[in-house]
Coordinates of C-alpha atoms in Angstrom, one line a residue:
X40 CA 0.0 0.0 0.0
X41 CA 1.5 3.6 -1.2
X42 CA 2.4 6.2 1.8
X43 CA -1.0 7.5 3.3
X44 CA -1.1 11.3 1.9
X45 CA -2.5 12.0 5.6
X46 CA -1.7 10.4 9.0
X47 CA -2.3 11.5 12.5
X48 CA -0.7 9.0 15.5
X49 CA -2.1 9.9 18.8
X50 CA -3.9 13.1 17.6
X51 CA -4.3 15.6 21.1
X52 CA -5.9 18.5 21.3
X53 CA -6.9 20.7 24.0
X54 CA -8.2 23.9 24.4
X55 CA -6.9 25.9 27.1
X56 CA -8.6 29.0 28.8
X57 CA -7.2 29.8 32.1
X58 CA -7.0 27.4 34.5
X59 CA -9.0 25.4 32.7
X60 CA -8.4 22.5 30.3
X61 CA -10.9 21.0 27.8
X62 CA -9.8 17.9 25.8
X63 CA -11.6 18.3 22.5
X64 CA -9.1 15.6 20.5
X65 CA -8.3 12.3 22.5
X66 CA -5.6 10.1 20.8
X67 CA -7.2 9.9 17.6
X68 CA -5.2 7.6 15.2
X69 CA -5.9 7.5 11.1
X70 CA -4.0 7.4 7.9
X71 CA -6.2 8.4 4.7
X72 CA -4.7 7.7 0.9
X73 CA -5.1 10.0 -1.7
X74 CA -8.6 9.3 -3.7
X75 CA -10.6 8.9 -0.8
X76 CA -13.3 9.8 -0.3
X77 CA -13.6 10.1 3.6
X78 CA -16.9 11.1 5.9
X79 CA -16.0 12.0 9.7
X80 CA -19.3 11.8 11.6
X81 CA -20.3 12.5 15.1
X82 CA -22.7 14.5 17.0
X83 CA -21.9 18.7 17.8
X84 CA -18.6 18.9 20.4
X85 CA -17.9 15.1 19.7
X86 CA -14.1 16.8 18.0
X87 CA -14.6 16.2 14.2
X88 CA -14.2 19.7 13.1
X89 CA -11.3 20.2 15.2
X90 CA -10.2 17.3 13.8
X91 CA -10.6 18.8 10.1
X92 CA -9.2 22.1 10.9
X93 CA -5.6 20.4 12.3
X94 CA -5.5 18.6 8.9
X95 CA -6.4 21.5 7.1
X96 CA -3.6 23.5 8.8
X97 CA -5.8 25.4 10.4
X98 CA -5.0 24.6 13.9
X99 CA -2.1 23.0 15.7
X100 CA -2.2 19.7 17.8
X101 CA -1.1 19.7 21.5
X102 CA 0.5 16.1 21.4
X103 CA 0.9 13.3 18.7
X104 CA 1.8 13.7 15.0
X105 CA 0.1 14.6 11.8
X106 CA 2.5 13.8 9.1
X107 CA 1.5 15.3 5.1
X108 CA 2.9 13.1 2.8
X109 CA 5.3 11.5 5.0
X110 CA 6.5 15.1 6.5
X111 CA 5.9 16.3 10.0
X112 CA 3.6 19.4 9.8
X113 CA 5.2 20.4 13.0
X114 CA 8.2 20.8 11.7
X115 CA 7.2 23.4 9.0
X116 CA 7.6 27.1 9.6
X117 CA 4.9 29.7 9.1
X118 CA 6.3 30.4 5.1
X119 CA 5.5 26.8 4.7
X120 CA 2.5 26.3 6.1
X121 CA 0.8 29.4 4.1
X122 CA 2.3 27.8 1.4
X123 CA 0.4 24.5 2.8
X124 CA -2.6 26.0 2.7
X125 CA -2.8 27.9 -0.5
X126 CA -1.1 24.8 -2.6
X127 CA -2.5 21.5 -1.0
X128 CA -5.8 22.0 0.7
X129 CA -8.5 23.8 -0.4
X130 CA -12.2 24.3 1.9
X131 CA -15.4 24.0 1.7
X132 CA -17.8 25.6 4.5
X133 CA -21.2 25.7 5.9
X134 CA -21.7 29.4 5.7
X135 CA -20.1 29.8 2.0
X136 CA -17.5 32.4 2.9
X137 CA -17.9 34.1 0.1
X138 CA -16.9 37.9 -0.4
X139 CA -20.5 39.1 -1.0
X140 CA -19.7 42.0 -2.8
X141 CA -17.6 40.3 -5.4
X142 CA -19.0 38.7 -8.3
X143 CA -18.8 35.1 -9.3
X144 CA -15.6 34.6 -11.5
X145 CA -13.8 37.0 -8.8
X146 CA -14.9 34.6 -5.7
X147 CA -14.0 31.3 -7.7
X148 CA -10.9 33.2 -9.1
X149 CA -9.2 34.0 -5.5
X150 CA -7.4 31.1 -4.3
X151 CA -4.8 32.0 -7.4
X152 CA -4.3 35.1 -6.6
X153 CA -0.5 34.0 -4.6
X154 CA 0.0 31.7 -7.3
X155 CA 1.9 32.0 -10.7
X156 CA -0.7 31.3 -12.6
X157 CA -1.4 34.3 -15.3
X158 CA -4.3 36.4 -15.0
X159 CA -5.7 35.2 -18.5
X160 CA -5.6 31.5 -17.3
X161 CA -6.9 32.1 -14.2
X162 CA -10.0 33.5 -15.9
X163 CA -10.1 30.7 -18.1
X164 CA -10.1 28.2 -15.8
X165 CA -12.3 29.8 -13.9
X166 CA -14.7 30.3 -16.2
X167 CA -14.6 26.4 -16.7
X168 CA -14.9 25.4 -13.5
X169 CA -18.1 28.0 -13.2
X170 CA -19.7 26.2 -16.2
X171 CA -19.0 22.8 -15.0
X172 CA -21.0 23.3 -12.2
X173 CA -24.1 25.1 -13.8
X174 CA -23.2 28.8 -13.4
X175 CA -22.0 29.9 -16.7
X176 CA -24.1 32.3 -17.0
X177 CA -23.8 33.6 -13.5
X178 CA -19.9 34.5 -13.8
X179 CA -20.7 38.3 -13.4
X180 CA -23.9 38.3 -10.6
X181 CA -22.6 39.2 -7.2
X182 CA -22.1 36.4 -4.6
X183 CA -25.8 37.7 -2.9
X184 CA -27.9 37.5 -5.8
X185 CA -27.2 33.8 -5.4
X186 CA -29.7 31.2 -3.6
X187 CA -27.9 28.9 -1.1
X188 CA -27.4 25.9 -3.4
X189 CA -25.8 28.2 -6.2
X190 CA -23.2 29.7 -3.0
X191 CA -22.5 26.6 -2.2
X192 CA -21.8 25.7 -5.9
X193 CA -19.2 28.6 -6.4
X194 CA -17.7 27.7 -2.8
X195 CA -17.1 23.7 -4.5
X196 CA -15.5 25.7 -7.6
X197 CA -13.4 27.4 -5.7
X198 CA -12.4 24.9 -3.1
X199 CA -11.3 22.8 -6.1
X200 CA -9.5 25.5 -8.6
X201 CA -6.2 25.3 -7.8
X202 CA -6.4 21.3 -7.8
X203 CA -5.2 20.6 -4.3
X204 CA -4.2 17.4 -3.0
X205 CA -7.4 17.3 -0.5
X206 CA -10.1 19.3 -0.1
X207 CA -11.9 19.3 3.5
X208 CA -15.9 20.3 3.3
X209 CA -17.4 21.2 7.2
X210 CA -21.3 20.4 6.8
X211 CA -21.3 21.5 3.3
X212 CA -25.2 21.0 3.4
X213 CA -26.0 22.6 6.7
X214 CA -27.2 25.2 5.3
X215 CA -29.5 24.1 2.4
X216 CA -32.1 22.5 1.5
X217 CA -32.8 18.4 0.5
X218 CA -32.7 19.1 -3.3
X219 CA -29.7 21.6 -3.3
X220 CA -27.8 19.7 -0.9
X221 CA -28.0 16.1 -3.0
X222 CA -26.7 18.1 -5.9
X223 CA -24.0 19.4 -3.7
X224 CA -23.2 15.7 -2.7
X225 CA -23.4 14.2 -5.7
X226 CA -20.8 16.9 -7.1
X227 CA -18.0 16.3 -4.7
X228 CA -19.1 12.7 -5.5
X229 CA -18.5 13.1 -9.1
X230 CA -15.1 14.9 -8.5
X231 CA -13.9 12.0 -6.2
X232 CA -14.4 9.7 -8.9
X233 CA -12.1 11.8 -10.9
X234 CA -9.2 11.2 -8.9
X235 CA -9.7 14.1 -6.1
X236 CA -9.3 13.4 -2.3
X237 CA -12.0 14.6 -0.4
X238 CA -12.7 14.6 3.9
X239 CA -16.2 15.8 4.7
X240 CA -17.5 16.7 8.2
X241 CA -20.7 16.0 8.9
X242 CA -23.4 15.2 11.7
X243 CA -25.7 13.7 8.7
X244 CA -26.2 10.5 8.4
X245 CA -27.8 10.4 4.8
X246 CA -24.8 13.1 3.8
X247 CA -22.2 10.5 5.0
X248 CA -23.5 7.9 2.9
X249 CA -22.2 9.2 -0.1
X250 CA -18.7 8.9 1.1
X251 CA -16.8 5.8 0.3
X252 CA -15.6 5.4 4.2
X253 CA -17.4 6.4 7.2
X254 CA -15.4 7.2 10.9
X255 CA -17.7 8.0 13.7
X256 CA -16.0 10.3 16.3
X257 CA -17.1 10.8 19.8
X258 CA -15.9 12.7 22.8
X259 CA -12.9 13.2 20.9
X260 CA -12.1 9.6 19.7
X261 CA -12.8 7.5 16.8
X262 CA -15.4 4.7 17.8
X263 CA -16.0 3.6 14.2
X264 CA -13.5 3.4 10.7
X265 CA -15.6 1.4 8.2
X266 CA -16.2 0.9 4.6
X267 CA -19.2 1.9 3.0
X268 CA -20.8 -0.9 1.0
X269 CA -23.5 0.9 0.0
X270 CA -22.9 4.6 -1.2
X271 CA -25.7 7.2 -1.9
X272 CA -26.0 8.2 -5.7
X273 CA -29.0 10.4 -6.7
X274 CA -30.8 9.4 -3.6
X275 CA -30.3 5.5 -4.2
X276 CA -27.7 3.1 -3.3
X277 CA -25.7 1.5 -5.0
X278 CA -23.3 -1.4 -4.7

């Protein structure tokens, strides 16, 4: 079996205020390989967002390792890290974050902006990416002229322009409704099947099931790694 492209031994994490000490990460072990597609599940405060956000490079650990393709993240300096973050990972959140007074192309366009990538290409590939998804003809509407479902859309664009090595979505469909949120799913579906690594967050059961692998977390651990036999497509299973 190749080198995992993410593995955390012995995960830790607390949060510290005071006096006062709250575990929120408890020893949490788990390699994942490039092309997975990866649910973490578990109920509000069981960890698995804090879980996402120290792969993500968005927080650090207290004890344990997280190695990124076989390197110690906690070896890498500040330089590197941004350089983590704008090169490898890219996110996908509940509340969008999109610059509402921007329009479309401009949102989906901004992860390149510290890259080398001309700005001619990045409009091109923008515009792609933006027409892939169903909003061609919404390059030039700001961010909050769009429903829920279409944010969301240009938030999966985006998250996935620069082609990073994984891309980590927090409740993705918190925030919309059944028929929005399927298509949502079903998108990061199709791009997994293209080769692209993805780790979604979620306290949805039925949003889990589109994953390939499932790991329940609670209280900070992992009580559950399995395969999923029986993945959602188009609000069927299939074997």
């Amino acid at each position: 079996m190749p080198e995992p492209l993410i593995q955390l031994k012995k995960l830790v994490k607390n949060f510290v205020n005071g006096d006062v000490v709250t575990p929120a990460v408890c020893g949490v072990t788990l390699d994942i390989q490039s092309g997975e597609f990866l649910a973490i599940m578990g109920p509000s405060g069981s960890g698995k967002s804090t879980i996402m956000h120290i792969m993500g490079f968005l927080d650090t650990l207290t004890e344990g390792q997280y190695l990124f393709r076989g390197k110690d993240v906690s070896s890498l300096s500040e330089d590197e890290l941004a350089f983590m973050r704008r090169n490898e990972v890219g996110f996908i959140f509940q509340t969008f974050n999109l610059l509402s007074k921007s329009n479309v192309i401009d949102n989906v366009m901004l992860p390149m902006v510290y890259t080398q990538i001309p700005p001619a290409e990045r409009v091109k590939r923008a515009k792609k990416a933006l027409e892939e998804i169903g909003l061609g003809h919404r390059l030039y509407h700001k961010s909050n002229q769009l429903s829920g479902g279409e944010r969301q859309r240009v938030a999966v664009a985006r998250a996935f322009i620069n082609e990073p090595s994984v891309v980590f979505a927090d409740e993705p469909t918190g925030n919309l409704d059944t028929k929005s949120g399927t298509a949502i799913l079903e998108k990061l579906q199709d791009l997994n099947e293209e080769g692209h690594t993805i780790v979604m967050v979620t306290h949805e059961q039925e949003a889990a099931e589109y994953a390939k692998r499932i790991v329940r977390v609670r209280d900070g651990q992992i009580v559950s790694d399995v395969k999923n036999g029986h993945q959602r497509k188009g609000g069927e299973y299939w074997k």
